């Protein structure tokens, strides 16, 4: 087809035009080139012999995604099923199609490998899981700007599931306690709390919080000022078009921690000599002399003196006999009531020292058996 002759355009296509710069240079202009304009063009000079020059016009076309032949912008599939997502495009040169996830996560291809970028018009996904839910980008490029992309949202549908971190929660009465549940569901689930078959609504008693992220949700319930009627089982419920599930949390009462009382413990470690409790005054000497006229004065002095040694105490026990020794100990304990330090103990001996002999002790025991009660009362009267 002849387009131009000299300076005249023969073709009736207004997009063609010709210019001449008076220097033997002719230019053919094609405005708003179409793909139909692609092909060979020849410039011919009618000389003898004729000369000509041939050029090829390549019309490139940026990529264009064909929506009618591609997967819709939103597609849903049940969990563990297979799905193929398609993306077709035209342009010149022929576009190259790649897939990637919008969130930057890897794409699981046939469950055998994971890739960040997948090449091809069709993206096969096998046994889709909820983790593969999200937006996928189909990108078409052919070196001619601009590149184009299509966003396809993949929804993976499954019935609700609930996880309860703590199924037993204890708290004292009068305090606040918070219980929580984690749930996953798609389509989006209705989530709420139930106590004693009644739905829990926000109030001064109850505070509810719900945090959602994609198909996950975190639900919290705070119970203020726990009372007897607030203890029991609370249920967190999640429900959508595919099913319903619930979790149970038992709130029980625990006692308030008690403050331990301070206990003072006195510990005294002393010798037997220090543990001997002295008589309180000298009046006891005269009373003992009347009760034991046969005892030697040095023995009476040893008994009455507050600094008496262990041997003198033993002589006193020998003279009074085994039973009197025990009664004397009881009398001394009553006499010293309130003055004996915590941790002290009293020491008594059942046998007299060798220097006084057992025969003397036996005779003294017989002679003093009748005066036992008088001794006790006299000691008490004297000390009071």
mmCIF file of C-alpha atoms in Angstrom:
data_model
loop_
_atom_site.group_PDB
_atom_site.id
_atom_site.type_symbol
_atom_site.label_atom_id
_atom_site.label_comp_id
_atom_site.label_asym_id
_atom_site.label_seq_id
_atom_site.Cartn_x
_atom_site.Cartn_y
_atom_site.Cartn_z
ATOM 1 C CA UNK A 1 0.000 0.000 0.000
ATOM 2 C CA UNK A 2 1.408 3.370 -0.999
ATOM 3 C CA UNK A 3 1.263 5.871 1.812
ATOM 4 C CA UNK A 4 2.888 8.993 0.386
ATOM 5 C CA UNK A 5 4.230 10.391 -2.908
ATOM 6 C CA UNK A 6 6.665 13.274 -2.622
ATOM 7 C CA UNK A 7 5.005 15.618 -0.127
ATOM 8 C CA UNK A 8 1.515 14.235 -0.442
ATOM 9 C CA UNK A 9 -0.090 11.559 1.750
ATOM 10 C CA UNK A 10 -1.973 9.153 -0.429
ATOM 11 C CA UNK A 11 -3.386 6.992 2.371
ATOM 12 C CA UNK A 12 -6.517 8.291 3.995
ATOM 13 C CA UNK A 13 -5.171 7.599 7.452
ATOM 14 C CA UNK A 14 -4.802 10.902 9.319
ATOM 15 C CA UNK A 15 -2.225 9.470 11.708
ATOM 16 C CA UNK A 16 0.333 9.407 8.905
ATOM 17 C CA UNK A 17 2.255 12.490 7.855
ATOM 18 C CA UNK A 18 5.486 13.330 5.947
ATOM 19 C CA UNK A 19 8.070 16.070 6.292
ATOM 20 C CA UNK A 20 10.982 17.276 4.101
ATOM 21 C CA UNK A 21 13.933 19.325 5.393
ATOM 22 C CA UNK A 22 15.168 20.489 1.918
ATOM 23 C CA UNK A 23 18.346 18.489 2.447
ATOM 24 C CA UNK A 24 17.301 15.331 0.687
ATOM 25 C CA UNK A 25 15.792 13.933 3.954
ATOM 26 C CA UNK A 26 12.239 12.695 4.061
ATOM 27 C CA UNK A 27 10.522 11.682 7.324
ATOM 28 C CA UNK A 28 7.373 9.566 7.740
ATOM 29 C CA UNK A 29 5.467 10.209 10.964
ATOM 30 C CA UNK A 30 3.003 7.726 12.509
ATOM 31 C CA UNK A 31 0.997 9.243 15.326
ATOM 32 C CA UNK A 32 -0.650 7.173 18.027
ATOM 33 C CA UNK A 33 0.768 3.964 16.676
ATOM 34 C CA UNK A 34 -1.414 0.875 16.836
ATOM 35 C CA UNK A 35 -0.466 -2.727 16.779
ATOM 36 C CA UNK A 36 -1.742 -2.797 13.206
ATOM 37 C CA UNK A 37 1.019 -0.378 12.306
ATOM 38 C CA UNK A 38 3.613 -3.009 13.083
ATOM 39 C CA UNK A 39 5.551 -4.203 9.985
ATOM 40 C CA UNK A 40 8.026 -3.269 7.213
ATOM 41 C CA UNK A 41 8.106 0.182 5.650
ATOM 42 C CA UNK A 42 10.047 1.044 2.413
ATOM 43 C CA UNK A 43 11.287 4.397 1.224
ATOM 44 C CA UNK A 44 11.715 4.330 -2.592
ATOM 45 C CA UNK A 45 13.531 6.828 -4.800
ATOM 46 C CA UNK A 46 12.590 6.651 -8.477
ATOM 47 C CA UNK A 47 15.973 6.925 -10.067
ATOM 48 C CA UNK A 48 17.537 4.827 -12.779
ATOM 49 C CA UNK A 49 18.152 2.378 -11.385
ATOM 50 C CA UNK A 50 15.643 2.688 -8.518
ATOM 51 C CA UNK A 51 17.001 2.763 -4.990
ATOM 52 C CA UNK A 52 15.128 2.008 -1.797
ATOM 53 C CA UNK A 53 15.570 1.495 1.967
ATOM 54 C CA UNK A 54 13.481 -0.816 4.146
ATOM 55 C CA UNK A 55 12.763 -0.398 7.880
ATOM 56 C CA UNK A 56 10.732 -2.415 10.347
ATOM 57 C CA UNK A 57 8.353 -0.741 12.772
ATOM 58 C CA UNK A 58 7.911 -2.669 15.983
ATOM 59 C CA UNK A 59 4.944 -1.565 18.083
ATOM 60 C CA UNK A 60 5.296 -2.667 21.690
ATOM 61 C CA UNK A 61 2.357 -2.877 24.025
ATOM 62 C CA UNK A 62 2.575 -2.717 27.832
ATOM 63 C CA UNK A 63 1.067 -5.671 29.716
ATOM 64 C CA UNK A 64 -2.614 -5.780 30.439
ATOM 65 C CA UNK A 65 -4.266 -8.309 32.759
ATOM 66 C CA UNK A 66 -7.338 -9.929 31.327
ATOM 67 C CA UNK A 67 -9.836 -9.991 34.168
ATOM 68 C CA UNK A 68 -12.327 -12.054 32.247
ATOM 69 C CA UNK A 69 -9.812 -14.880 31.968
ATOM 70 C CA UNK A 70 -8.401 -14.536 35.495
ATOM 71 C CA UNK A 71 -9.525 -15.514 38.981
ATOM 72 C CA UNK A 72 -11.876 -12.982 40.622
ATOM 73 C CA UNK A 73 -10.491 -10.478 43.103
ATOM 74 C CA UNK A 74 -11.894 -12.506 46.012
ATOM 75 C CA UNK A 75 -12.162 -16.275 46.199
ATOM 76 C CA UNK A 76 -13.090 -18.611 49.067
ATOM 77 C CA UNK A 77 -12.178 -22.232 49.686
ATOM 78 C CA UNK A 78 -12.747 -24.675 52.546
ATOM 79 C CA UNK A 79 -9.715 -25.606 54.587
ATOM 80 C CA UNK A 80 -7.746 -28.650 53.324
ATOM 81 C CA UNK A 81 -9.152 -28.347 49.802
ATOM 82 C CA UNK A 82 -7.223 -27.555 46.610
ATOM 83 C CA UNK A 83 -7.479 -24.415 44.505
ATOM 84 C CA UNK A 84 -5.843 -23.022 41.359
ATOM 85 C CA UNK A 85 -5.623 -19.258 40.938
ATOM 86 C CA UNK A 86 -5.212 -17.966 37.368
ATOM 87 C CA UNK A 87 -3.858 -14.695 36.023
ATOM 88 C CA UNK A 88 -3.710 -13.994 32.268
ATOM 89 C CA UNK A 89 -2.348 -10.920 30.494
ATOM 90 C CA UNK A 90 -1.619 -9.705 26.967
ATOM 91 C CA UNK A 91 0.883 -7.231 25.550
ATOM 92 C CA UNK A 92 3.870 -7.155 23.323
ATOM 93 C CA UNK A 93 6.265 -8.727 23.944
ATOM 94 C CA UNK A 94 4.308 -11.465 25.707
ATOM 95 C CA UNK A 95 4.127 -10.600 29.418
ATOM 96 C CA UNK A 96 5.700 -12.702 32.131
ATOM 97 C CA UNK A 97 3.455 -13.564 35.107
ATOM 98 C CA UNK A 98 4.761 -13.892 38.676
ATOM 99 C CA UNK A 99 2.956 -14.441 41.993
ATOM 100 C CA UNK A 100 3.824 -13.235 45.469
ATOM 101 C CA UNK A 101 2.059 -12.757 48.781
ATOM 102 C CA UNK A 102 1.217 -9.229 49.804
ATOM 103 C CA UNK A 103 2.450 -9.803 53.374
ATOM 104 C CA UNK A 104 5.816 -11.079 52.149
ATOM 105 C CA UNK A 105 5.316 -14.624 53.460
ATOM 106 C CA UNK A 106 6.362 -17.657 51.458
ATOM 107 C CA UNK A 107 3.995 -19.511 49.153
ATOM 108 C CA UNK A 108 3.603 -23.233 49.783
ATOM 109 C CA UNK A 109 3.717 -24.959 46.394
ATOM 110 C CA UNK A 110 2.280 -28.476 46.428
ATOM 111 C CA UNK A 111 3.239 -28.766 50.099
ATOM 112 C CA UNK A 112 6.760 -29.747 49.093
ATOM 113 C CA UNK A 113 8.527 -26.437 48.882
ATOM 114 C CA UNK A 114 8.023 -22.818 49.760
ATOM 115 C CA UNK A 115 8.999 -19.925 47.545
ATOM 116 C CA UNK A 116 8.760 -16.175 47.785
ATOM 117 C CA UNK A 117 7.993 -15.792 44.068
ATOM 118 C CA UNK A 118 6.179 -18.246 41.812
ATOM 119 C CA UNK A 119 6.339 -17.978 38.012
ATOM 120 C CA UNK A 120 3.383 -18.931 35.820
ATOM 121 C CA UNK A 121 -0.129 -17.958 34.917
ATOM 122 C CA UNK A 122 -1.648 -20.572 37.251
ATOM 123 C CA UNK A 123 -0.805 -20.783 40.955
ATOM 124 C CA UNK A 124 -1.687 -24.257 42.340
ATOM 125 C CA UNK A 125 -2.375 -24.513 46.084
ATOM 126 C CA UNK A 126 -2.864 -27.973 47.606
ATOM 127 C CA UNK A 127 -4.705 -28.690 50.848
ATOM 128 C CA UNK A 128 -4.980 -25.051 51.730
ATOM 129 C CA UNK A 129 -4.587 -24.152 55.391
ATOM 130 C CA UNK A 130 -5.700 -21.076 57.280
ATOM 131 C CA UNK A 131 -2.106 -19.858 57.342
ATOM 132 C CA UNK A 132 -2.282 -19.394 53.571
ATOM 133 C CA UNK A 133 -5.199 -17.017 53.868
ATOM 134 C CA UNK A 134 -4.540 -13.491 52.661
ATOM 135 C CA UNK A 135 -3.895 -11.330 49.604
ATOM 136 C CA UNK A 136 -1.926 -12.639 46.615
ATOM 137 C CA UNK A 137 -0.475 -10.369 43.914
ATOM 138 C CA UNK A 138 -0.369 -11.386 40.252
ATOM 139 C CA UNK A 139 2.234 -9.199 38.499
ATOM 140 C CA UNK A 140 2.628 -8.978 34.688
ATOM 141 C CA UNK A 141 5.799 -7.522 33.124
ATOM 142 C CA UNK A 142 7.267 -7.488 29.589
ATOM 143 C CA UNK A 143 9.904 -4.785 29.753
ATOM 144 C CA UNK A 144 7.511 -2.097 28.580
ATOM 145 C CA UNK A 145 6.407 0.188 31.361
ATOM 146 C CA UNK A 146 4.277 0.200 33.281
ATOM 147 C CA UNK A 147 4.011 -3.207 34.857
ATOM 148 C CA UNK A 148 0.552 -4.168 36.071
ATOM 149 C CA UNK A 149 -0.720 -6.313 38.927
ATOM 150 C CA UNK A 150 -3.917 -7.764 40.249
ATOM 151 C CA UNK A 151 -4.763 -8.365 43.905
ATOM 152 C CA UNK A 152 -6.616 -11.595 44.699
ATOM 153 C CA UNK A 153 -7.805 -12.242 48.251
ATOM 154 C CA UNK A 154 -7.917 -15.895 49.262
ATOM 155 C CA UNK A 155 -10.359 -16.686 52.079
ATOM 156 C CA UNK A 156 -9.945 -20.053 53.796
ATOM 157 C CA UNK A 157 -13.141 -21.022 55.595
ATOM 158 C CA UNK A 158 -13.238 -23.211 58.702
ATOM 159 C CA UNK A 159 -15.383 -23.694 61.778
ATOM 160 C CA UNK A 160 -14.453 -21.947 65.066
ATOM 161 C CA UNK A 161 -11.732 -23.225 67.351
ATOM 162 C CA UNK A 162 -10.990 -22.078 70.922
ATOM 163 C CA UNK A 163 -7.895 -22.258 73.123
ATOM 164 C CA UNK A 164 -8.117 -21.568 76.867
ATOM 165 C CA UNK A 165 -4.756 -20.668 78.473
ATOM 166 C CA UNK A 166 -5.961 -21.247 82.071
ATOM 167 C CA UNK A 167 -8.983 -23.390 82.780
ATOM 168 C CA UNK A 168 -8.688 -22.924 86.561
ATOM 169 C CA UNK A 169 -8.336 -19.399 87.941
ATOM 170 C CA UNK A 170 -8.243 -18.694 91.665
ATOM 171 C CA UNK A 171 -8.689 -15.311 93.341
ATOM 172 C CA UNK A 172 -9.627 -14.022 96.811
ATOM 173 C CA UNK A 173 -13.043 -12.520 97.428
ATOM 174 C CA UNK A 174 -13.200 -8.763 97.052
ATOM 175 C CA UNK A 175 -10.547 -8.623 94.302
ATOM 176 C CA UNK A 176 -10.719 -8.323 90.508
ATOM 177 C CA UNK A 177 -9.867 -11.214 88.204
ATOM 178 C CA UNK A 178 -9.399 -11.433 84.410
ATOM 179 C CA UNK A 179 -9.985 -14.583 82.348
ATOM 180 C CA UNK A 180 -9.346 -14.955 78.611
ATOM 181 C CA UNK A 181 -9.839 -17.189 75.552
ATOM 182 C CA UNK A 182 -8.219 -17.331 72.098
ATOM 183 C CA UNK A 183 -10.387 -18.212 69.104
ATOM 184 C CA UNK A 184 -9.918 -18.713 65.368
ATOM 185 C CA UNK A 185 -12.702 -18.778 62.800
ATOM 186 C CA UNK A 186 -13.568 -17.755 59.240
ATOM 187 C CA UNK A 187 -15.982 -16.383 58.263
ATOM 188 C CA UNK A 188 -15.799 -13.995 61.189
ATOM 189 C CA UNK A 189 -17.379 -15.491 64.289
ATOM 190 C CA UNK A 190 -19.698 -14.067 66.919
ATOM 191 C CA UNK A 191 -17.894 -14.281 70.266
ATOM 192 C CA UNK A 192 -19.368 -13.744 73.741
ATOM 193 C CA UNK A 193 -19.259 -14.895 77.386
ATOM 194 C CA UNK A 194 -21.886 -16.902 79.300
ATOM 195 C CA UNK A 195 -22.243 -17.390 83.078
ATOM 196 C CA UNK A 196 -25.032 -19.530 84.531
ATOM 197 C CA UNK A 197 -26.696 -19.797 81.083
ATOM 198 C CA UNK A 198 -26.893 -15.977 80.863
ATOM 199 C CA UNK A 199 -24.884 -13.916 78.383
ATOM 200 C CA UNK A 200 -22.428 -11.610 80.142
ATOM 201 C CA UNK A 201 -22.842 -7.978 79.097
ATOM 202 C CA UNK A 202 -20.539 -5.042 79.918
ATOM 203 C CA UNK A 203 -21.506 -3.422 83.233
ATOM 204 C CA UNK A 204 -20.012 -2.165 86.469
ATOM 205 C CA UNK A 205 -19.494 -5.799 87.401
ATOM 206 C CA UNK A 206 -18.094 -7.054 84.103
ATOM 207 C CA UNK A 207 -15.626 -5.610 81.598
ATOM 208 C CA UNK A 208 -15.284 -7.305 78.198
ATOM 209 C CA UNK A 209 -12.447 -6.798 75.681
ATOM 210 C CA UNK A 210 -12.129 -8.217 72.157
ATOM 211 C CA UNK A 211 -9.013 -7.945 69.984
ATOM 212 C CA UNK A 212 -9.218 -9.210 66.388
ATOM 213 C CA UNK A 213 -6.455 -9.857 63.869
ATOM 214 C CA UNK A 214 -7.426 -11.502 60.601
ATOM 215 C CA UNK A 215 -9.148 -14.767 61.535
ATOM 216 C CA UNK A 216 -7.837 -14.683 65.128
ATOM 217 C CA UNK A 217 -9.528 -13.104 68.130
ATOM 218 C CA UNK A 218 -8.559 -12.657 71.789
ATOM 219 C CA UNK A 219 -11.423 -12.217 74.245
ATOM 220 C CA UNK A 220 -11.021 -11.100 77.867
ATOM 221 C CA UNK A 221 -13.487 -10.852 80.735
ATOM 222 C CA UNK A 222 -12.714 -8.915 83.920
ATOM 223 C CA UNK A 223 -14.884 -9.610 86.983
ATOM 224 C CA UNK A 224 -14.736 -6.802 89.515
ATOM 225 C CA UNK A 225 -15.049 -7.177 93.297
ATOM 226 C CA UNK A 226 -15.477 -10.947 93.429
ATOM 227 C CA UNK A 227 -18.266 -12.131 95.713
ATOM 228 C CA UNK A 228 -19.598 -15.566 96.654
ATOM 229 C CA UNK A 229 -22.051 -15.614 93.752
ATOM 230 C CA UNK A 230 -19.311 -14.811 91.207
ATOM 231 C CA UNK A 231 -17.408 -18.068 91.653
ATOM 232 C CA UNK A 232 -18.192 -20.843 89.193
ATOM 233 C CA UNK A 233 -17.838 -21.786 85.519
ATOM 234 C CA UNK A 234 -17.610 -19.162 82.781
ATOM 235 C CA UNK A 235 -17.913 -20.113 79.097
ATOM 236 C CA UNK A 236 -16.382 -18.325 76.109
ATOM 237 C CA UNK A 237 -18.371 -19.094 72.942
ATOM 238 C CA UNK A 238 -17.443 -18.645 69.269
ATOM 239 C CA UNK A 239 -20.000 -19.190 66.528
ATOM 240 C CA UNK A 240 -20.059 -18.742 62.736
ATOM 241 C CA UNK A 241 -21.936 -20.170 59.738
ATOM 242 C CA UNK A 242 -19.824 -23.336 59.760
ATOM 243 C CA UNK A 243 -20.164 -24.294 63.410
ATOM 244 C CA UNK A 244 -19.929 -23.390 67.074
ATOM 245 C CA UNK A 245 -17.512 -24.166 69.886
ATOM 246 C CA UNK A 246 -16.899 -23.075 73.461
ATOM 247 C CA UNK A 247 -14.299 -23.106 76.214
ATOM 248 C CA UNK A 248 -14.859 -23.360 79.981
ATOM 249 C CA UNK A 249 -13.021 -21.551 82.763
ATOM 250 C CA UNK A 250 -13.667 -22.237 86.471
ATOM 251 C CA UNK A 251 -13.141 -19.340 88.852
ATOM 252 C CA UNK A 252 -12.686 -20.470 92.460
ATOM 253 C CA UNK A 253 -12.023 -18.702 95.732
ATOM 254 C CA UNK A 254 -8.676 -18.742 97.463
ATOM 255 C CA UNK A 255 -8.072 -17.287 100.947
ATOM 256 C CA UNK A 256 -6.328 -13.981 101.372
ATOM 257 C CA UNK A 257 -2.676 -14.393 102.364
ATOM 258 C CA UNK A 258 -2.354 -13.958 106.162
ATOM 259 C CA UNK A 259 0.414 -11.834 107.674
ATOM 260 C CA UNK A 260 2.538 -14.060 109.946
ATOM 261 C CA UNK A 261 2.725 -12.827 113.583
ATOM 262 C CA UNK A 262 6.144 -12.008 114.943
ATOM 263 C CA UNK A 263 7.305 -14.610 117.484
ATOM 264 C CA UNK A 264 10.176 -13.770 119.803
ATOM 265 C CA UNK A 265 12.175 -16.779 120.900
ATOM 266 C CA UNK A 266 14.601 -16.464 123.815
ATOM 267 C CA UNK A 267 17.359 -18.981 123.976
ATOM 268 C CA UNK A 268 19.666 -19.127 126.989
ATOM 269 C CA UNK A 269 22.416 -21.654 127.305
ATOM 270 C CA UNK A 270 23.783 -21.839 130.845
ATOM 271 C CA UNK A 271 25.612 -24.293 133.067
ATOM 272 C CA UNK A 272 23.879 -26.272 135.725
ATOM 273 C CA UNK A 273 25.259 -23.943 138.361
ATOM 274 C CA UNK A 274 23.588 -20.967 136.668
ATOM 275 C CA UNK A 275 20.313 -22.850 136.395
ATOM 276 C CA UNK A 276 20.048 -23.299 140.142
ATOM 277 C CA UNK A 277 17.315 -20.949 141.380
ATOM 278 C CA UNK A 278 18.191 -19.309 144.693
ATOM 279 C CA UNK A 279 15.789 -18.857 147.586
ATOM 280 C CA UNK A 280 14.311 -15.406 147.819
ATOM 281 C CA UNK A 281 15.165 -14.208 151.392
ATOM 282 C CA UNK A 282 16.843 -15.147 154.627
ATOM 283 C CA UNK A 283 13.588 -15.952 156.462
ATOM 284 C CA UNK A 284 13.664 -19.355 154.780
ATOM 285 C CA UNK A 285 16.795 -20.250 156.776
ATOM 286 C CA UNK A 286 14.954 -20.122 160.082
ATOM 287 C CA UNK A 287 12.048 -22.130 158.677
ATOM 288 C CA UNK A 288 14.410 -24.805 157.386
ATOM 289 C CA UNK A 289 16.191 -24.978 160.743
ATOM 290 C CA UNK A 290 12.886 -25.644 162.477
ATOM 291 C CA UNK A 291 11.868 -28.321 159.979
ATOM 292 C CA UNK A 292 15.300 -30.035 159.898
ATOM 293 C CA UNK A 293 16.830 -29.736 163.373
ATOM 294 C CA UNK A 294 19.248 -32.597 162.676
ATOM 295 C CA UNK A 295 20.883 -31.011 159.624
ATOM 296 C CA UNK A 296 24.296 -29.465 159.859
ATOM 297 C CA UNK A 297 24.344 -25.642 159.704
ATOM 298 C CA UNK A 298 26.628 -25.621 156.684
ATOM 299 C CA UNK A 299 24.002 -27.601 154.763
ATOM 300 C CA UNK A 300 21.274 -25.114 155.710
ATOM 301 C CA UNK A 301 23.559 -22.283 154.706
ATOM 302 C CA UNK A 302 24.238 -23.997 151.346
ATOM 303 C CA UNK A 303 20.521 -24.399 150.661
ATOM 304 C CA UNK A 304 19.526 -20.857 151.646
ATOM 305 C CA UNK A 305 22.438 -19.082 149.919
ATOM 306 C CA UNK A 306 21.675 -17.903 146.335
ATOM 307 C CA UNK A 307 25.183 -18.738 145.193
ATOM 308 C CA UNK A 308 25.101 -22.362 146.421
ATOM 309 C CA UNK A 309 26.925 -24.883 144.301
ATOM 310 C CA UNK A 310 25.645 -28.054 142.674
ATOM 311 C CA UNK A 311 26.910 -30.225 145.579
ATOM 312 C CA UNK A 312 24.929 -28.196 148.150
ATOM 313 C CA UNK A 313 21.790 -28.624 146.087
ATOM 314 C CA UNK A 314 22.430 -32.363 146.026
ATOM 315 C CA UNK A 315 22.795 -32.408 149.854
ATOM 316 C CA UNK A 316 19.461 -30.650 150.205
ATOM 317 C CA UNK A 317 17.890 -33.291 148.022
ATOM 318 C CA UNK A 318 19.491 -36.091 150.058
ATOM 319 C CA UNK A 319 18.244 -34.674 153.315
ATOM 320 C CA UNK A 320 14.719 -34.176 152.123
ATOM 321 C CA UNK A 321 14.548 -37.443 150.228
ATOM 322 C CA UNK A 322 13.661 -38.132 146.676
ATOM 323 C CA UNK A 323 9.999 -37.098 147.036
ATOM 324 C CA UNK A 324 10.847 -33.950 148.966
ATOM 325 C CA UNK A 325 13.383 -33.001 146.286
ATOM 326 C CA UNK A 326 10.656 -33.093 143.686
ATOM 327 C CA UNK A 327 8.291 -31.098 145.906
ATOM 328 C CA UNK A 328 11.058 -28.618 146.610
ATOM 329 C CA UNK A 329 11.551 -28.183 142.924
ATOM 330 C CA UNK A 330 7.838 -27.519 142.497
ATOM 331 C CA UNK A 331 7.964 -25.025 145.354
ATOM 332 C CA UNK A 332 10.882 -23.226 143.825
ATOM 333 C CA UNK A 333 9.102 -23.133 140.490
ATOM 334 C CA UNK A 334 6.066 -21.508 142.136
ATOM 335 C CA UNK A 335 8.338 -19.247 144.146
ATOM 336 C CA UNK A 336 10.080 -18.010 140.977
ATOM 337 C CA UNK A 337 7.000 -17.703 138.814
ATOM 338 C CA UNK A 338 7.402 -14.823 136.450
ATOM 339 C CA UNK A 339 11.146 -14.537 137.039
ATOM 340 C CA UNK A 340 12.324 -17.624 135.119
ATOM 341 C CA UNK A 341 13.597 -16.544 131.650
ATOM 342 C CA UNK A 342 12.314 -18.352 128.596
ATOM 343 C CA UNK A 343 14.748 -21.049 127.620
ATOM 344 C CA UNK A 344 16.037 -21.770 131.174
ATOM 345 C CA UNK A 345 15.571 -25.149 132.780
ATOM 346 C CA UNK A 346 15.842 -26.374 136.353
ATOM 347 C CA UNK A 347 18.205 -29.106 137.367
ATOM 348 C CA UNK A 348 17.698 -31.480 140.255
ATOM 349 C CA UNK A 349 19.555 -34.584 141.471
ATOM 350 C CA UNK A 350 17.953 -37.612 143.039
ATOM 351 C CA UNK A 351 21.017 -38.756 144.966
ATOM 352 C CA UNK A 352 23.085 -36.947 147.631
ATOM 353 C CA UNK A 353 26.807 -36.401 147.258
ATOM 354 C CA UNK A 354 29.068 -39.210 148.375
ATOM 355 C CA UNK A 355 30.503 -37.241 151.274
ATOM 356 C CA UNK A 356 27.153 -37.320 153.103
ATOM 357 C CA UNK A 357 26.282 -40.955 152.395
ATOM 358 C CA UNK A 358 23.005 -42.630 151.562
ATOM 359 C CA UNK A 359 22.156 -43.723 155.152
ATOM 360 C CA UNK A 360 21.852 -40.142 156.322
ATOM 361 C CA UNK A 361 19.622 -39.363 153.359
ATOM 362 C CA UNK A 362 17.341 -42.290 154.157
ATOM 363 C CA UNK A 363 16.961 -41.330 157.829
ATOM 364 C CA UNK A 364 16.283 -37.716 156.933
ATOM 365 C CA UNK A 365 13.682 -38.806 154.407
ATOM 366 C CA UNK A 366 11.750 -40.706 157.084
ATOM 367 C CA UNK A 367 11.904 -37.874 159.587
ATOM 368 C CA UNK A 368 10.787 -35.234 157.153
ATOM 369 C CA UNK A 369 8.014 -37.134 155.361
ATOM 370 C CA UNK A 370 5.375 -35.725 157.696
ATOM 371 C CA UNK A 371 6.540 -32.156 157.247
ATOM 372 C CA UNK A 372 6.234 -32.084 153.488
ATOM 373 C CA UNK A 373 2.915 -30.222 153.244
ATOM 374 C CA UNK A 374 3.958 -27.742 155.954
ATOM 375 C CA UNK A 375 7.141 -26.974 154.034
ATOM 376 C CA UNK A 376 5.232 -26.239 150.837
ATOM 377 C CA UNK A 377 2.730 -23.898 152.477
ATOM 378 C CA UNK A 378 5.393 -22.168 154.528
ATOM 379 C CA UNK A 379 7.474 -21.597 151.416
ATOM 380 C CA UNK A 380 4.497 -20.155 149.572
ATOM 381 C CA UNK A 381 3.506 -17.949 152.495
ATOM 382 C CA UNK A 382 7.039 -16.743 152.949
ATOM 383 C CA UNK A 383 7.411 -15.796 149.303
ATOM 384 C CA UNK A 384 4.016 -14.135 149.024
#
